[in-house]
XYZ file of C-alpha atoms in Angstrom:
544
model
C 38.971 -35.770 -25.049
C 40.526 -33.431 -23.371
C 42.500 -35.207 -20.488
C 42.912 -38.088 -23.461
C 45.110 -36.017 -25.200
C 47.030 -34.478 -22.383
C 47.531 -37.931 -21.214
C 49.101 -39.142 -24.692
C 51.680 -35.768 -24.583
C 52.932 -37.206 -21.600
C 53.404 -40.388 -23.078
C 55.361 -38.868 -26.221
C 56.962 -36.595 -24.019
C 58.851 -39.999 -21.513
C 59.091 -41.955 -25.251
C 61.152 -38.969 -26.684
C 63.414 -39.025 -23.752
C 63.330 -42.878 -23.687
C 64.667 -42.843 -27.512
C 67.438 -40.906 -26.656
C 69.063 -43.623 -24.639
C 70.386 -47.350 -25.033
C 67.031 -48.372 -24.439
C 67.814 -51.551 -24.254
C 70.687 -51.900 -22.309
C 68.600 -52.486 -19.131
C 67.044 -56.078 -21.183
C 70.027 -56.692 -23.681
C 73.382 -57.525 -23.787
C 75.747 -55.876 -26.569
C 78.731 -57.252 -28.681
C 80.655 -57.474 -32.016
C 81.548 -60.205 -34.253
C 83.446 -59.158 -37.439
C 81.598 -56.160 -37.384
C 78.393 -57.586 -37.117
C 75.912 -56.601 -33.544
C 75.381 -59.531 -31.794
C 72.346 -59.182 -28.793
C 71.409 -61.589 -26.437
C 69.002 -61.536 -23.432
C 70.499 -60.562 -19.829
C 69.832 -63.507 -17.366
C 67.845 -61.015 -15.027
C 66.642 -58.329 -17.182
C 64.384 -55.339 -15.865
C 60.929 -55.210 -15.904
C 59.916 -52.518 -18.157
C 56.651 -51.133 -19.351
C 57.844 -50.199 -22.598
C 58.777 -52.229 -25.745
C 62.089 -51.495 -27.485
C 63.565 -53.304 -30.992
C 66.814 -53.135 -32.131
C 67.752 -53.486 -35.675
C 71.565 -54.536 -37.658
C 72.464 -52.447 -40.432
C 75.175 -54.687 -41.455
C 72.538 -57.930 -42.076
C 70.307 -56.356 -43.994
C 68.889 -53.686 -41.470
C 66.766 -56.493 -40.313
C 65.298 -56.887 -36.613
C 67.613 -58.953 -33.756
C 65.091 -58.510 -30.645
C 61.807 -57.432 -29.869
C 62.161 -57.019 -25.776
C 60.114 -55.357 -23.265
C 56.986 -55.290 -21.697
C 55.467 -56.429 -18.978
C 53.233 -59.359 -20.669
C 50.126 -58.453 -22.871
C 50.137 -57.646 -26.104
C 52.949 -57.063 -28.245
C 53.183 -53.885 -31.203
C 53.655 -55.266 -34.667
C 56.950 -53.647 -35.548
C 58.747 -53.018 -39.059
C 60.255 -56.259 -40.223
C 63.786 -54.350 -41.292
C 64.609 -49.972 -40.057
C 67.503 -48.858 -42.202
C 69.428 -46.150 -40.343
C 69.149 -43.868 -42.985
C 65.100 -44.201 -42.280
C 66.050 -44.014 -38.403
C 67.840 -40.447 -38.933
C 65.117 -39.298 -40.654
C 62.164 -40.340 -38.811
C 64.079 -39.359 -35.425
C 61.798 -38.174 -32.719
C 58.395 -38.586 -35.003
C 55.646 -40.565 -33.470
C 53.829 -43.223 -34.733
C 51.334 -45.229 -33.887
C 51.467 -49.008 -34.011
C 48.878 -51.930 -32.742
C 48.782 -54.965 -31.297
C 48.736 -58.127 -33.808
C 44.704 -58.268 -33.112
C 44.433 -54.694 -33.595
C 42.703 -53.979 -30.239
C 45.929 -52.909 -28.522
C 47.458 -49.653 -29.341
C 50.916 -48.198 -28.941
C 53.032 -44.768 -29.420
C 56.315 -45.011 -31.004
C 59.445 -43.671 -31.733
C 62.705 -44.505 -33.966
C 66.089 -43.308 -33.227
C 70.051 -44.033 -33.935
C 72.041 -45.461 -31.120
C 75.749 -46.328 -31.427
C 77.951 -49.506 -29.622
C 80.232 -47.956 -27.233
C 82.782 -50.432 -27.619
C 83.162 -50.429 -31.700
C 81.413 -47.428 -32.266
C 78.932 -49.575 -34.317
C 75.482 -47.890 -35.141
C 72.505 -49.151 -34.900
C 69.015 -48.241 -35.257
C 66.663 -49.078 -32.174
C 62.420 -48.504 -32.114
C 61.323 -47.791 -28.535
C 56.917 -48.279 -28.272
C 54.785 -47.396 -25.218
C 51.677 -49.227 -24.770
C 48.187 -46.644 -24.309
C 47.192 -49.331 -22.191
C 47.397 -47.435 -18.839
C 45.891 -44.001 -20.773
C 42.877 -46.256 -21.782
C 42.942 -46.956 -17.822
C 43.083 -43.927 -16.652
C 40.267 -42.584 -19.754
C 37.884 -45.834 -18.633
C 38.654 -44.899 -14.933
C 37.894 -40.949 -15.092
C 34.674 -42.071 -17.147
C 33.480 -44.598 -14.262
C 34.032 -42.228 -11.689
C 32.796 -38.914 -13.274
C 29.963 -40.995 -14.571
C 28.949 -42.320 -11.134
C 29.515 -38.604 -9.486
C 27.291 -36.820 -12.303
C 24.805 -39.576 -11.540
C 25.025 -38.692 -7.868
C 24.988 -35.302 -8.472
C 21.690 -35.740 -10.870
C 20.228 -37.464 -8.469
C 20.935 -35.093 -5.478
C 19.817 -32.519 -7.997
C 16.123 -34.094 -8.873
C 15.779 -34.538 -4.684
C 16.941 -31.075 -4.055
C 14.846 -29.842 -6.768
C 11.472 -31.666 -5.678
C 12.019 -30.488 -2.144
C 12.172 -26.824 -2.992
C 8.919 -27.153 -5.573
C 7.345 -28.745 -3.023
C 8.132 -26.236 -0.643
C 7.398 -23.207 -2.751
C 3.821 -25.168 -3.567
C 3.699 -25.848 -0.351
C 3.024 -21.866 -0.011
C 0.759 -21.803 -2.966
C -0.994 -24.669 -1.654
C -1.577 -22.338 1.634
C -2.969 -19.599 -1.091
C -5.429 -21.782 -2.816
C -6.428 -23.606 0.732
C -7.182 -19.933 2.119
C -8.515 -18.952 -1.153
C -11.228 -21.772 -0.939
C -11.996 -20.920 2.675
C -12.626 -17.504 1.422
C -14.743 -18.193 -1.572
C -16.444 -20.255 1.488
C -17.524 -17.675 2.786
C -15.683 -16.692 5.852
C -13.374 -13.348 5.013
C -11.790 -13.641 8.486
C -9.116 -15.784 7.194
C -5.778 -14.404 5.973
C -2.463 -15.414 4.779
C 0.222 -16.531 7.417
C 3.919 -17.605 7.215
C 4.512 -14.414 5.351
C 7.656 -15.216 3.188
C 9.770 -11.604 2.454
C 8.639 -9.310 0.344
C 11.807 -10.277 -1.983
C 10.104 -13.172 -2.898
C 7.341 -13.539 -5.439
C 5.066 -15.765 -2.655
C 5.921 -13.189 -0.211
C 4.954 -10.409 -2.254
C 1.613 -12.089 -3.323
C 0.850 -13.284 0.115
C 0.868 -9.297 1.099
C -1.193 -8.564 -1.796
C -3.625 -11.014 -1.041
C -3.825 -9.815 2.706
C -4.051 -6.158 1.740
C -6.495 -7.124 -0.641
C -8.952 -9.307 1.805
C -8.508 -6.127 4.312
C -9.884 -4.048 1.600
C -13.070 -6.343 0.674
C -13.447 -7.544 4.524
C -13.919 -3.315 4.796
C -15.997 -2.900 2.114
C -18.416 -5.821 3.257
C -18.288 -4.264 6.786
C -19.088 -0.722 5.670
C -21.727 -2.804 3.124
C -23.462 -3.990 5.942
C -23.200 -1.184 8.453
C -25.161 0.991 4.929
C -27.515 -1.633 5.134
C -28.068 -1.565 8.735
C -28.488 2.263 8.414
C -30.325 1.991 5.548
C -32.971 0.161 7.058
C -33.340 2.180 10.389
C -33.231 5.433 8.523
C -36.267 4.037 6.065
C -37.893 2.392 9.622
C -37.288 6.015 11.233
C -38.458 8.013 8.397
C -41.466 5.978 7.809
C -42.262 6.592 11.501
C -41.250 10.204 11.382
C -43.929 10.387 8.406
C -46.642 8.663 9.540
C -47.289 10.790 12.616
C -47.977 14.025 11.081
C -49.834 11.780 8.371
C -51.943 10.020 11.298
C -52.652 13.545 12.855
C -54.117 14.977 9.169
C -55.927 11.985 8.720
C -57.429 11.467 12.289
C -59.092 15.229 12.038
C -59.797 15.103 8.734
C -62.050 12.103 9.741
C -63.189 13.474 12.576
C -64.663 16.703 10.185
C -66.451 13.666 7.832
C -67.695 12.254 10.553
C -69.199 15.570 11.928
C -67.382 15.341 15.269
C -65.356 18.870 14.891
C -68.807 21.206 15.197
C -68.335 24.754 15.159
C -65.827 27.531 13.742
C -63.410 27.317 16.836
C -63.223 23.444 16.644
C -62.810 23.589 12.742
C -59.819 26.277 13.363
C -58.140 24.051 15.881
C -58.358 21.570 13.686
C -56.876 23.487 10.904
C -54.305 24.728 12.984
C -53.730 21.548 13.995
C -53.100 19.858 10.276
C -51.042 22.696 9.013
C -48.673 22.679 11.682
C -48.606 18.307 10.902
C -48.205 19.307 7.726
C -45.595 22.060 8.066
C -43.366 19.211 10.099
C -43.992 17.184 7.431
C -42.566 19.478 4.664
C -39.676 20.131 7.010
C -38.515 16.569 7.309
C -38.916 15.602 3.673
C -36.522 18.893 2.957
C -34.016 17.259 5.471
C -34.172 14.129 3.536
C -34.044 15.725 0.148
C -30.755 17.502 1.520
C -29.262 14.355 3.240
C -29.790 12.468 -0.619
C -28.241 15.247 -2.196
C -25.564 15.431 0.146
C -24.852 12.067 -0.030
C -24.653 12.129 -3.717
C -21.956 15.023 -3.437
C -24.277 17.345 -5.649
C -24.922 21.171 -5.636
C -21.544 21.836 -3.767
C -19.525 24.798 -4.839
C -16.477 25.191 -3.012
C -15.354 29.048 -3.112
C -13.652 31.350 -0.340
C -15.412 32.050 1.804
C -15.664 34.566 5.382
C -16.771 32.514 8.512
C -16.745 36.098 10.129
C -20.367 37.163 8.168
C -21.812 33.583 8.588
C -21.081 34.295 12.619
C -22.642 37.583 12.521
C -25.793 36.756 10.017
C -26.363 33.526 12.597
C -26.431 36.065 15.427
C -28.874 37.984 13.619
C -31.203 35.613 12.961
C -31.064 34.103 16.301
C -31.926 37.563 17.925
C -34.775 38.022 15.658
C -36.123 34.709 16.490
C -35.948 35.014 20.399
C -35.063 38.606 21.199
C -34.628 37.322 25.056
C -31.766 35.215 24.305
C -27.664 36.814 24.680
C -25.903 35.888 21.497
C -22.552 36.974 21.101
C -20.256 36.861 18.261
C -16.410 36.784 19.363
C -13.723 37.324 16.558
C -10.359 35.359 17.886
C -8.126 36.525 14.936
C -8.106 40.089 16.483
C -5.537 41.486 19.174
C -8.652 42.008 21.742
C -10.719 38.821 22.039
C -12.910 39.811 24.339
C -17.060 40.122 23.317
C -18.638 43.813 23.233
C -20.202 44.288 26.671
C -23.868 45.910 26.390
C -23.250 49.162 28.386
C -20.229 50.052 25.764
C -21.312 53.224 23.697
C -22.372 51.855 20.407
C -24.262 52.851 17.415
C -25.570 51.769 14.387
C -24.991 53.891 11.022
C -29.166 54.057 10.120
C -29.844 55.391 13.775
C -26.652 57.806 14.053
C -28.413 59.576 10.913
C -31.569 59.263 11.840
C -31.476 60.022 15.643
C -34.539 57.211 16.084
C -33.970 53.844 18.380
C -33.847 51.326 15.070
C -35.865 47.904 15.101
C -34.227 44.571 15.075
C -35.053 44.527 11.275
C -33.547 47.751 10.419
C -30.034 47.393 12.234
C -29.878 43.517 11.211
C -29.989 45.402 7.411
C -27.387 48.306 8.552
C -25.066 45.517 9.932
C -25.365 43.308 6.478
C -24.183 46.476 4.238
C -21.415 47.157 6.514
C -20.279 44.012 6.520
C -19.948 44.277 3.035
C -18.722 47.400 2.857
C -16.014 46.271 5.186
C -13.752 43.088 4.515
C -12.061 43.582 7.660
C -11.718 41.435 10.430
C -14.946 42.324 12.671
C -15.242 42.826 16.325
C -16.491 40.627 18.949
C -20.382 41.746 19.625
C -22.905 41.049 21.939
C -26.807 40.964 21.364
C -29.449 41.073 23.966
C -32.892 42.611 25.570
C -36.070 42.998 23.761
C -36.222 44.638 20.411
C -36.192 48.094 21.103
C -33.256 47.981 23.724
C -31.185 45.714 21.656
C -27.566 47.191 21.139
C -25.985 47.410 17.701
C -23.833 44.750 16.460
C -21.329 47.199 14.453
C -19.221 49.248 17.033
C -18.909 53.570 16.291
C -14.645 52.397 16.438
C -13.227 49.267 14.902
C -9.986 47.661 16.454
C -7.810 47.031 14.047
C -6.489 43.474 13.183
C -2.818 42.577 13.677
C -0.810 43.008 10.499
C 0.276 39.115 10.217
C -2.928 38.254 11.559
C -4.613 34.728 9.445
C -8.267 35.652 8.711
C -10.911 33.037 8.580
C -10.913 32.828 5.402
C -11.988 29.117 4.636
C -12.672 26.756 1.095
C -16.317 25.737 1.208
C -20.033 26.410 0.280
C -21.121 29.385 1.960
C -24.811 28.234 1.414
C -23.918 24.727 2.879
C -21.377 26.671 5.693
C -24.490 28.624 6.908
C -26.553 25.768 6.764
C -24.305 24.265 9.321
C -24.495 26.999 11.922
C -28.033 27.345 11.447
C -28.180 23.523 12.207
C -25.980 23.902 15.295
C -27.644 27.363 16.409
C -31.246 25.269 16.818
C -29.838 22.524 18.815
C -28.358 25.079 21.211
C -31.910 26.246 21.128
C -33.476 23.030 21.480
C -31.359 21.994 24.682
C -31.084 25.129 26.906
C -33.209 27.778 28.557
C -34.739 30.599 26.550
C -32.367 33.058 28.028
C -29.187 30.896 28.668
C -26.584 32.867 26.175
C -25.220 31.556 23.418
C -21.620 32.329 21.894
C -20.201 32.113 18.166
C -16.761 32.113 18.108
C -14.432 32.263 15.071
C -10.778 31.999 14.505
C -7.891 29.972 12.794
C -6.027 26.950 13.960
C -2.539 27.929 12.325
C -0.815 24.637 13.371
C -3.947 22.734 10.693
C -4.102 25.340 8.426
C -7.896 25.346 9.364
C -10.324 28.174 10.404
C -13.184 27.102 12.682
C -16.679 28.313 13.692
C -17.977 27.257 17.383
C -21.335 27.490 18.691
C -21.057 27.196 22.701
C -24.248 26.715 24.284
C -24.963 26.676 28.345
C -27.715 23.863 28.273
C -27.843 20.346 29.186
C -24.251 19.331 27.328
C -23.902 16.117 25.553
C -22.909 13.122 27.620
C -20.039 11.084 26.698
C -21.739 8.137 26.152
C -23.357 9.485 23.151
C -21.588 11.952 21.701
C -20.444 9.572 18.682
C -24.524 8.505 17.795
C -25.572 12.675 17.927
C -24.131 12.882 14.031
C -26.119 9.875 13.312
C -29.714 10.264 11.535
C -32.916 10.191 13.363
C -30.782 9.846 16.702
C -32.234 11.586 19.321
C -31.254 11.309 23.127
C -34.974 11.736 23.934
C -35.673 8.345 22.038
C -39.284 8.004 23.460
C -40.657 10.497 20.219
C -42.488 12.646 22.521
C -41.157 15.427 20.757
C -40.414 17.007 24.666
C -37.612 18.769 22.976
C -38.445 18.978 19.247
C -36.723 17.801 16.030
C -36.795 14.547 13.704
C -33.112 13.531 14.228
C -31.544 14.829 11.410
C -30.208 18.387 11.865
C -26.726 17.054 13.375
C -26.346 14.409 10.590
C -27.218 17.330 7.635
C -23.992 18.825 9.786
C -21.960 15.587 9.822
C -22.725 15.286 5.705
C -22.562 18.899 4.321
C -18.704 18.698 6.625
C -17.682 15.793 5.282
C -18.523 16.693 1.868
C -16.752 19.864 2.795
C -13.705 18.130 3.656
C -13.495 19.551 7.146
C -14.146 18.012 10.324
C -16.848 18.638 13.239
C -16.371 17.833 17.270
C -18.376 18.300 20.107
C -16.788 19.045 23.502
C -18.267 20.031 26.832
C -18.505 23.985 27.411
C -17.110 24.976 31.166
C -19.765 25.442 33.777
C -22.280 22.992 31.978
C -23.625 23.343 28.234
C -21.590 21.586 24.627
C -19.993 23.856 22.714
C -19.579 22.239 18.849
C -16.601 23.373 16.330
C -16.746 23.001 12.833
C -13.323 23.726 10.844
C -12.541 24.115 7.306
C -9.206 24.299 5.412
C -8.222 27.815 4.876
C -8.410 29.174 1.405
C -4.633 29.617 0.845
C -3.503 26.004 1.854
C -4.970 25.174 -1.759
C -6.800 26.278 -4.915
C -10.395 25.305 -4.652
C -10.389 23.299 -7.690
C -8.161 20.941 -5.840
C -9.961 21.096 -3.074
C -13.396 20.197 -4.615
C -11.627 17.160 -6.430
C -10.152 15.490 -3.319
C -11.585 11.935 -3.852
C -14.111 10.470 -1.061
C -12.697 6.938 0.644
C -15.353 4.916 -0.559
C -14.272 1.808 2.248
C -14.098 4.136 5.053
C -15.857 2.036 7.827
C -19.347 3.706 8.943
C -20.079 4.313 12.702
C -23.133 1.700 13.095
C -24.874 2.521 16.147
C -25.624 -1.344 17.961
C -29.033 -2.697 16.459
């Protein structure tokens, strides 16, 4: 409509202009007779689109010619144009039609005088639409065929890219069926950006399948460890249980005869049943471990825990050096035995003290004094055993970072007592063995070692040690003692601690172990004891 109408202004616009001349001088010749206008056709007239009438106002104002054109059909034009309607209707347009109506025209009247008599005369110049029609029907045909085009280009174009984007979502469901298959190996390729919605769901999907592939892995690594810890326990438990039973059947049979066969045997089933009661307490503490119960997380001194550990090592095997070595202070070297040292009890009471009564003298100073504590040194039988509190403490450094971790101190001394009877278990009877405490300031962790001088722990198996009922004497002679579990009740109550545990191998022969805990000012301990567990952290499965 638009370019219908702009087309028929420029049509009025060239008829307005064409009125304003003789327009039919170029198709008609002009003369007077006795004042009348007398037209007649030129022998060679011009070929002219338009259509042009000329009209005598002295006969009657009636029409004289009807010229123009270039064939086709010709406007029905007024019969008779006065002038007086010719000034008035000057440079108005009309429209007129062909004589069958289907043919339309724009026209225009104006007043046009005879040069020679100065005779006026009105004249009606008409300009077919036939060539805007062509133009209209043209535009039409050609922006009909181009939007067809352009449709059509537009349905292809628009196939191809759904196809290609389900193209990718065809890849997700063809992976998702191989999945629900069964086989979690596969995972999404062609990875689109991350812009894109297909991108950003392929990712998903792949972060996802990592996820369940882990927790299926660390599924059946449980299971596997599940099944050799029930297979190992059951063992563990049926030997004592065989031992009780075999001498308890040996008494109904009458084959233990006599008091000091019958005391043996006695002997015998207690100590069964002792081992017994001991392995079923490391099980009950593994299960409660595992269930992250009981654990109160407080400050809490590894500087006591050392020295309490030395104590009850001495009084267990008086033969055996312990020392206790204090890293936070300026001096870091251990208490040598010929220093001049004395306990508080036997400075008052002038009397060599028992292991007993300066292991009680050393426990109230320690909490008399929350200092940092020397390193110490304990050694010799009973009653030539030096003190473990120097007469003259060394002073800490004044920025010095004592070991002051977050943690259960029940669970915390559990752990050394743990480590302390391996370092038993696997050296000599009077090999030494050092505690050593101090603070890693670059992890904002304080750490307990226990360095033993025994056999050491090979490489090949120092990731299985932490493992339950793993024992590097797997024949269950018992040549060195223990069900297996003492390293793993370490491994758990650390864990659950939210501290870590490695073993390393101590100069000169021997494994020296280091447990470390976050100190108590790198956050409060109700923080601390709510730091989440990663439940799809993948389990270290020993090879069936």
């Amino acid at each position: 409509m638009f370019l219908r109408n702009s087309l028929i202004d420029g049509v009025d616009t060239q008829l307005q202009s064409l009125a304003g001349t003789e327009a039919a001088a170029p198709l008609l010749d002009f003369s007077s007779v006795n004042g009348h206008l007398v037209v007649t056709m030129k022998e060679s007239p011009y070929s002219v689109d338009y259509f042009v009438a000329v009209y005598d106002p002295n006969q009657g104002d009636k029409m004289l010619a009807l010229v123009g054109g270039r064939g086709g059909p010709t406007p029905v034009v007024p019969e008779t144009l006065s002038l007086t309607e010719a000034q008035t209707q000057s440079g108005q347009i009309r429209e007129l039609t062909s004589a069958d109506g289907e043919a339309t025209f724009r026209a225009t009247v104006s007043v046009q005088q005879y040069e020679d008599g100065g005779l006026l005369y009105p004249q009606l110049v008409a300009s077919p639409l036939a060539g805007v029609n062509r133009t209209i029907a043209n535009y039409l045909g050609i922006y009909s065929i181009l939007a067809l085009v352009i449709l059509i280009a537009g349905a292809f174009a628009t196939r191809l890219l759904v196809t290609l984007t389900f193209r990718s979502l065809g890849q997700v469901e063809a992976t998702a069926d191989l999945i629900a298959a069964g086989d979690l190996t596969q995972r999404m390729t062609d990875i689109e950006p991350k812009t894109t919605e297909v991108g950003r769901l392929k990712t998903a999907i792949n972060a996802m399948l990592d996820r369940v592939d882990g927790a299926i892995s660390q599924r059946d690594a449980t299971v596997r460890q599940m099944r050799r810890f029930i297979g190992d326990a059951s063992h563990e438990l049926r030997t004592p249980l065989v031992t009780v039973r075999g001498y308890a059947e040996l008494y109904r049979m009458g084959a233990v005869r006599g008091d000091e066969q019958v005391a043996q045997s006695m002997d015998r089933i207690e100590k069964e049943a002792i081992r017994m009661g001991v392995l079923v307490e490391d099980l009950l503490a593994l299960a409660r471990l595992d269930e992250r119960r009981d654990v109160v997380i407080v400050p809490v001194d590894l500087r006591p825990v050392a020295r309490d550990a030395a104590l009850d090592v001495r009084a267990a095997a008086p033969m055996r050096p312990v020392t206790v070595l204090d890293t936070t202070l300026f001096d870091p070297e251990p208490a040598r035995a010929s220093e001049t040292m004395t306990a508080p009890e036997s400075k008052r009471r002038g009397t060599p003290p028992s292991a007993i009564s300066r292991a009680g003298a050393t426990l109230s100073m320690l909490r008399r004094r929350p200092k940092p504590l020397p390193a110490t040194q304990a050694n010799g039988s009973a009653a030539e055993l030096p003190p473990l509190v120097p007469e003259h403490e060394p002073a800490a450094p004044a920025d010095a970072v004592v070991p002051v971790v977050l943690g259960d101190e029940n669970r915390i001394r559990q752990v050394v007592t743990n480590l302390l009877g391996n370092a038993r278990r696997y050296s000599a009877e009077d090999s030494p063995i050092d505690l050593r405490v101090g603070v890693d300031g670059t992890s904002r962790m304080g750490w307990i070692e226990v360095v033993d001088h025994g056999e050491g722990v090979p490489d090949q198996i120092k990731e299985k040690i932490f493992q339950r009922f793993w024992r590097a004497d797997t024949s269950r002679t018992r040549e060195t003692g223990g069900s297996g579990l003492g390293l793993s009740i370490v491994a758990s109550i650390v864990e659950a601690l939210h501290g870590t545990v490695e073993v390393t191998d101590t100069p000169g022969g021997g494994a020296t172990f280091r447990v470390s805990f976050p100190l108590a000012d790198a956050r409060e301990a109700a923080d601390h004891a709510s730091i989440p567990t990663q439940p799809l952290q993948r389990l270290t499965d020993a090879p069936d």
